[in-house]
Amino acid sequence: MSLISANKKNKTNDFALGQKNITMVQAITDALDVMLERDERVMLLGEDIGKNGGVFRATDGLQKKYGEDRVVDTPLSEAGIIGTGVGLAVNGMRPVLEIQFLGFIYPAFEQIATHVTRMRMRTRGELTVPMVIRAPYGAGVRAPEIHSDSTEAYFTHMPGIKVICPSSPYDAKGLLISAMEDPDPVLFMESMRLYRSGKEEVPEGYYKEEIGKGKKVKEGKDVTVITWGAMVKTAKEAADSMENRDIECDVIDVRTLYPLDQDIIADSVQKTGRVVIVHEAHETGGVGNDILSVINKQAFMYLKAPIEKVTGFDVPVPMFSLEDHYLPSAARIQTAIHKVYSF
Amino acid sequence: MSLISANKKNKTNDFALGQKNITMVQAITDALDVMLERDERVMLLGEDIGKNGGVFRATDGLQKKYGEDRVVDTPLSEAGIIGTGVGLAVNGMRPVLEIQFLGFIYPAFEQIATHVTRMRMRTRGELTVPMVIRAPYGAGVRAPEIHSDSTEAYFTHMPGIKVICPSSPYDAKGLLISAMEDPDPVLFMESMRLYRSGKEEVPEGYYKEEIGKGKKVKEGKDVTVITWGAMVKTAKEAADSMENRDIECDVIDVRTLYPLDQDIIADSVQKTGRVVIVHEAHETGGVGNDILSVINKQAFMYLKAPIEKVTGFDVPVPMFSLEDHYLPSAARIQTAIHKVYSF
Amino acid sequence: MNFPLVRCIKEDGNMVDPSLKEKISEELVKKFYFHMKRIRAFDRSAKNLQRQGRLGTYAMYEGQEAAQVGSALALDTMDWMLPTYRDHGALLTHGAEMMRVLLYWNGRMEGSFHPGKRIFPPAVPIATQLPHAVGTAWAEVRKGTNNACLVYFGDGATSEGDFHEGLNFASVLKSPVVFFNQNNGYAISVPVYKQMNSESIVQKSVAYGIPGIRVDGNDIVAVYFETQKALERAKKGEGPTLIEAVTQRFGAHTTADDPSKYRDQEEVERQREHVDPIRRLERFMHKHGFENETWIKETEKAIETEIQEAIMEMENFPKAEIEDIFDHVFEIMPRSIVEQKNEYMEWIRGEKV
Amino acid sequence: MNFPLVRCIKEDGNMVDPSLKEKISEELVKKFYFHMKRIRAFDRSAKNLQRQGRLGTYAMYEGQEAAQVGSALALDTMDWMLPTYRDHGALLTHGAEMMRVLLYWNGRMEGSFHPGKRIFPPAVPIATQLPHAVGTAWAEVRKGTNNACLVYFGDGATSEGDFHEGLNFASVLKSPVVFFNQNNGYAISVPVYKQMNSESIVQKSVAYGIPGIRVDGNDIVAVYFETQKALERAKKGEGPTLIEAVTQRFGAHTTADDPSKYRDQEEVERQREHVDPIRRLERFMHKHGFENETWIKETEKAIETEIQEAIMEMENFPKAEIEDIFDHVFEIMPRSIVEQKNEYMEWIRGEKV
Ligand SMILES: Cc1ncc(C[n+]2csc(CCOP(=O)(O)OP(=O)(O)O)c2C)c(N)n1
Ligand SMILES: Cc1ncc(C[n+]2csc(CCOP(=O)(O)OP(=O)(O)O)c2C)c(N)n1
Ligand SMILES: [Mg+2]
Ligand SMILES: [Mg+2]
């Protein structure tokens, strides 16, 4: 577990007072709560986030606590939410915008691609958009169509926005707080599968995890497995089971998809020379290929085998009767680890 | 120059009657004209495409010739254009939709990501969307902001749509006709820089170029240069000049960005072992990384040097006073060729 | 703005204008009644199946039967229907196979379309289907047919850009579309008054210079006749109409939703007495000599049998085939998908051994 | 729908309601006149510069001066302005540096913002600025100030989803925004009657339950007072207003456009006699004792000097720095950009040796 970075910049109640054992969705609520408390400029906007507390209850109780002015049920309009957020952010607020599912962010695509990400550039920093867009993503929870998209690559290709995808309650809270204090826009992806899939000790109060830094979740010398979000658990499971066959894996949770932590990737690949990249997005154009590019640049001479990718296919995420086949499984990852190991 | 593929499937007037020496934008008008003539189902929709003939005159004269019912000036609404196109296509028409600049396609992103590309899948082919979206793209013509985007990678990552980007009048016409006869949606990217930058002999009448096939524009044994669209000319220029230093390049115009022609890439890389990829889109998440992935899979063992990329940077396309620095230049490509050659 | 609520049958079952009775044949009343009962029974069964884990998340429409059946019955077979995820009541009325509707909610691709029927797959992203309707209807005009399009959407959907772009396109193109809004009071948890500042949805028709009709969505007679008129206008080349059917969603947004978080469900149950569209029709039938106990009993039984058979069919439907993931993205599979498919299918076969 | 065209000064310069004259001080008239003359002179100079290759593609606004100046003058310094690419007349009136406006059209990033002024960079993607205005104005409410927002957009912009979503949000949030539409008859080549089926733009206010005003956009007095009223309403917490200013674009869409392809430019020139907003004000001044030849001459000279100086400043402005491409994407440059920058800057230096 990472150390608490006791950032005490703004207020005094920075010290972790204790720990609590909570799920990822609770950790997210907690981060929002901490920041609403610390910083008056923070406002939450979204569909059903107020009275209803969000369709996943990520904002449960917050409207009651902070009022309808700060935790706002908006009309059903993603371009409206993000566009209004741009105005709020430019004019001094710190909007956190919930997009109900990542698959419904597309109506706001123009706002993100042409304004959220370009305002600083266009005004040389005179006007900026410190905004967090939160969006549940991913397959595996038997959700209806479109709800299961994992389309982070649209945003990593968009200059001017950071993309974060935590895999644990601890990281989720620390990274969300960092995102909310970041001077630039952040897309914060939350795995629906992980929302309630396990608890972890999380410090109370304020702490930050550094954006742009990956994390080793398992140490090994033979094969590097690189992934993020919901796939961390699956990859770890696969890597653990490879120990039976005497294959030791380095498992890296990159946590931030843009900017990527090139060092953690390069260091590991220089050690192992064998790589498996795992993600649930479509293979073509996926962030896996950015990782490939990092490796090509930083560790080409160390590679002992072609890099393997275990990813979603180049097909729309299927309806739930077949989604388990779409999603990378531990078994598929094992096959890939074995393949690069025995190349 | 490729041979004419005399596809005679639908009608009789298939044979090229002669040649004419025309620019790329004229070749595009010609393709639209040929298809409006051959196929009653073809309709053109877009902003300013009727009376005005399009802001680049790509549809010049077509409304007069085919009527306001078939060449339609729409309201200023890209989601409306694409969404209406979905209905037209599902119900038997063959809509060709002009998006005035690729940078203004974003309002229609949701329509493309959730309907254009998924209709066949969702209905197992019962309802389909044979639609062509035409969009001028790219920097280098001193256009205002947003107009210069080269964001093809958003679409290559989207399962269910093909992405084409021709680099010559001949290819433009043949590929556009193929796109218009394709049973599935196609995004057809037209380089503004190339619209009027040179003429070429183009057959009159109907002919097709195959989608998904790249083309060698220069043959060489030392280094493979892979690119498309406006960059083909620049890359060729760089490659030509390397002959002075006795470096012979294979220059590949992939022409289709999804699906990529894996064979032409693999064959060349297996021969040269050294690769430079050139594109004007941002590096991170660019189609260059998909090519990297193809090479990793098909030619890993043949690589003699890390792959070099000469691309747009991870920044918004700057306003025109600086756009030439953003765009890959022949000189930068030469440096890269030299680097991989002398690795 | 003057958009009075059009109503034919009052809550107590009496007619607003008794002279309309001539136009209401026994056959028509039976149709109304049969379809409303049928889709309500279906809805309740589906909800139960979900509870038993035999369906996935399911979206109920109880309370909206008059709006869905009344509008759907106004369509001809060759007219198109573009539904949302909550309009399978209308779908069933327009001829969709019940078994397929069940498949849809069971996460099966085979359930999102209805071979041979002019029905779009349900639009999941809100309001995106409105522009589709414009194009679909326009294609009919280009073909020179006399068919129109009916597109459903909710009160929440009016906030999306696609609602606006769709209505604007249709009005400019004089596309034969009926925009049928079911104002059921809520978008998930958000009440209409937070969704918009306008007093009605129908007044948004003014923005497009098209006719707007506000109808009591729990009065199937009014819904039916108003939709019919709008369709006639469309078919005569007079362009689109916006209909707002004011109705109510009795239950949760979907089986994944807990309405007690944002409204008083007991209050909803109390209101049901006044607003339930089936009870209203029953009162009308009772007061106007259309009551027929035997027929009702038979009908109920037939419906029950149909539903049970559909459930059996759904449950006996061949298992989803993995290949389906790959096979329908393009007409001709590009190499990248071919390779992904082959690799995966080989791996699966290996695994299974 | 009753949205009469509000007019204070008739085409012949006479007043519609002479009693209004009390409210029109000489100072105000001079302001109107000065700013309209100033921005017209600017516009023409910029067009000429473009012809001479000293600017890039440029968007003219000639004909729309009353709409832009009248509305801009109604703003307080602390009110926000959100312009499109055609509203630099309004920008200049709200205090933007002329030199920067020229820089913008010369492809210089330094021209898209105005330090210290509450002005957004021009929105290039149509209608996207409307939601920004809602948020910007709402932030003022949250801060407890008394400032409002004025956002410009064209007739074509009303077809985009963002127009609709912006107005809906503003109406629900009661955000202090004035939505100022310049209906100049065309979106590039597309005339308003192909853009929409409604008879006016103002009637779209009905969809949001907000006040709508249709004003003669060539009558600066009417524009000024109506904008002022709308701003007052906004500041009193009464929410947004939609203003449609009916005006005309005399020239091409931009210097890259050829209007003869889609309209009769001679006809436009003939109409100018009636509609030119500056001539109208001149007639008013003439008839109401505001004429002052000496002042006009001085003013014209001052404007000419200012413009020439701004052009010189623009042309002497330090050359664009390559580093600017990289330096302003994030506050702290991530490694990928650092590396791209270093590599490129090294390469450029090497090249240049
Ligand atoms: C673009 C988009 N955003 C958000 C959602 C999530 N969502 C599903 S249904 C719904 C509410 C829709 O309300 P309404 O239009 O009134 O229809 P109803 O559910 O009442 O039938 C929301 C927000 C979605 N499906 N699509
Ligand atoms: C989203 C988007 N689509 C298309 C364009 C291209 N375009 C630039 S100006 C324009 C017409 C705008 O017309 P209107 O809103 O009436 O404003 P005007 O130019 O008349 O001031 C178009 C289509 C754009 N800038 N943005
Ligand atoms: Mg609703
Ligand atoms: Mg206009």
mmCIF file of C-alpha atoms and ligand atoms in Angstrom, chain B residues 76, chain D residues 64 85-86 153-157 181-188 190 192 195 201 247 249 253, ligand 4:
data_model
loop_
_atom_site.group_PDB
_atom_site.id
_atom_site.type_symbol
_atom_site.label_atom_id
_atom_site.label_comp_id
_atom_site.label_asym_id
_atom_site.label_seq_id
_atom_site.Cartn_x
_atom_site.Cartn_y
_atom_site.Cartn_z
ATOM 1 C CA LEU B 76 -26.307 23.340 -39.281
ATOM 2 C CA GLN D 64 -24.162 43.885 -37.999
ATOM 3 C CA TYR D 85 -15.644 34.283 -34.713
ATOM 4 C CA ARG D 86 -17.800 37.102 -36.109
ATOM 5 C CA PHE D 153 -24.565 33.237 -31.747
ATOM 6 C CA GLY D 154 -25.946 33.186 -35.255
ATOM 7 C CA ASP D 155 -29.115 31.987 -36.908
ATOM 8 C CA GLY D 156 -27.364 28.827 -38.043
ATOM 9 C CA ALA D 157 -26.301 28.089 -34.489
ATOM 10 C CA ASN D 181 -28.858 35.953 -31.473
ATOM 11 C CA GLN D 182 -27.754 37.817 -34.551
ATOM 12 C CA ASN D 183 -30.042 36.603 -37.262
ATOM 13 C CA ASN D 184 -28.093 37.839 -40.259
ATOM 14 C CA GLY D 185 -30.109 35.780 -42.692
ATOM 15 C CA TYR D 186 -27.458 33.246 -43.572
ATOM 16 C CA ALA D 187 -25.320 30.466 -42.230
ATOM 17 C CA ILE D 188 -22.594 30.645 -44.843
ATOM 18 C CA VAL D 190 -27.865 28.555 -46.180
ATOM 19 C CA VAL D 192 -32.727 31.042 -42.582
ATOM 20 C CA GLN D 195 -32.312 26.404 -41.444
ATOM 21 C CA ILE D 201 -35.885 32.593 -33.872
ATOM 22 C CA THR D 247 -29.878 42.064 -39.131
ATOM 23 C CA ARG D 249 -24.487 40.364 -43.306
ATOM 24 C CA HIS D 253 -19.250 34.709 -44.871
HETATM 25 MG MG MG E 4 -25.969 33.770 -39.747
#
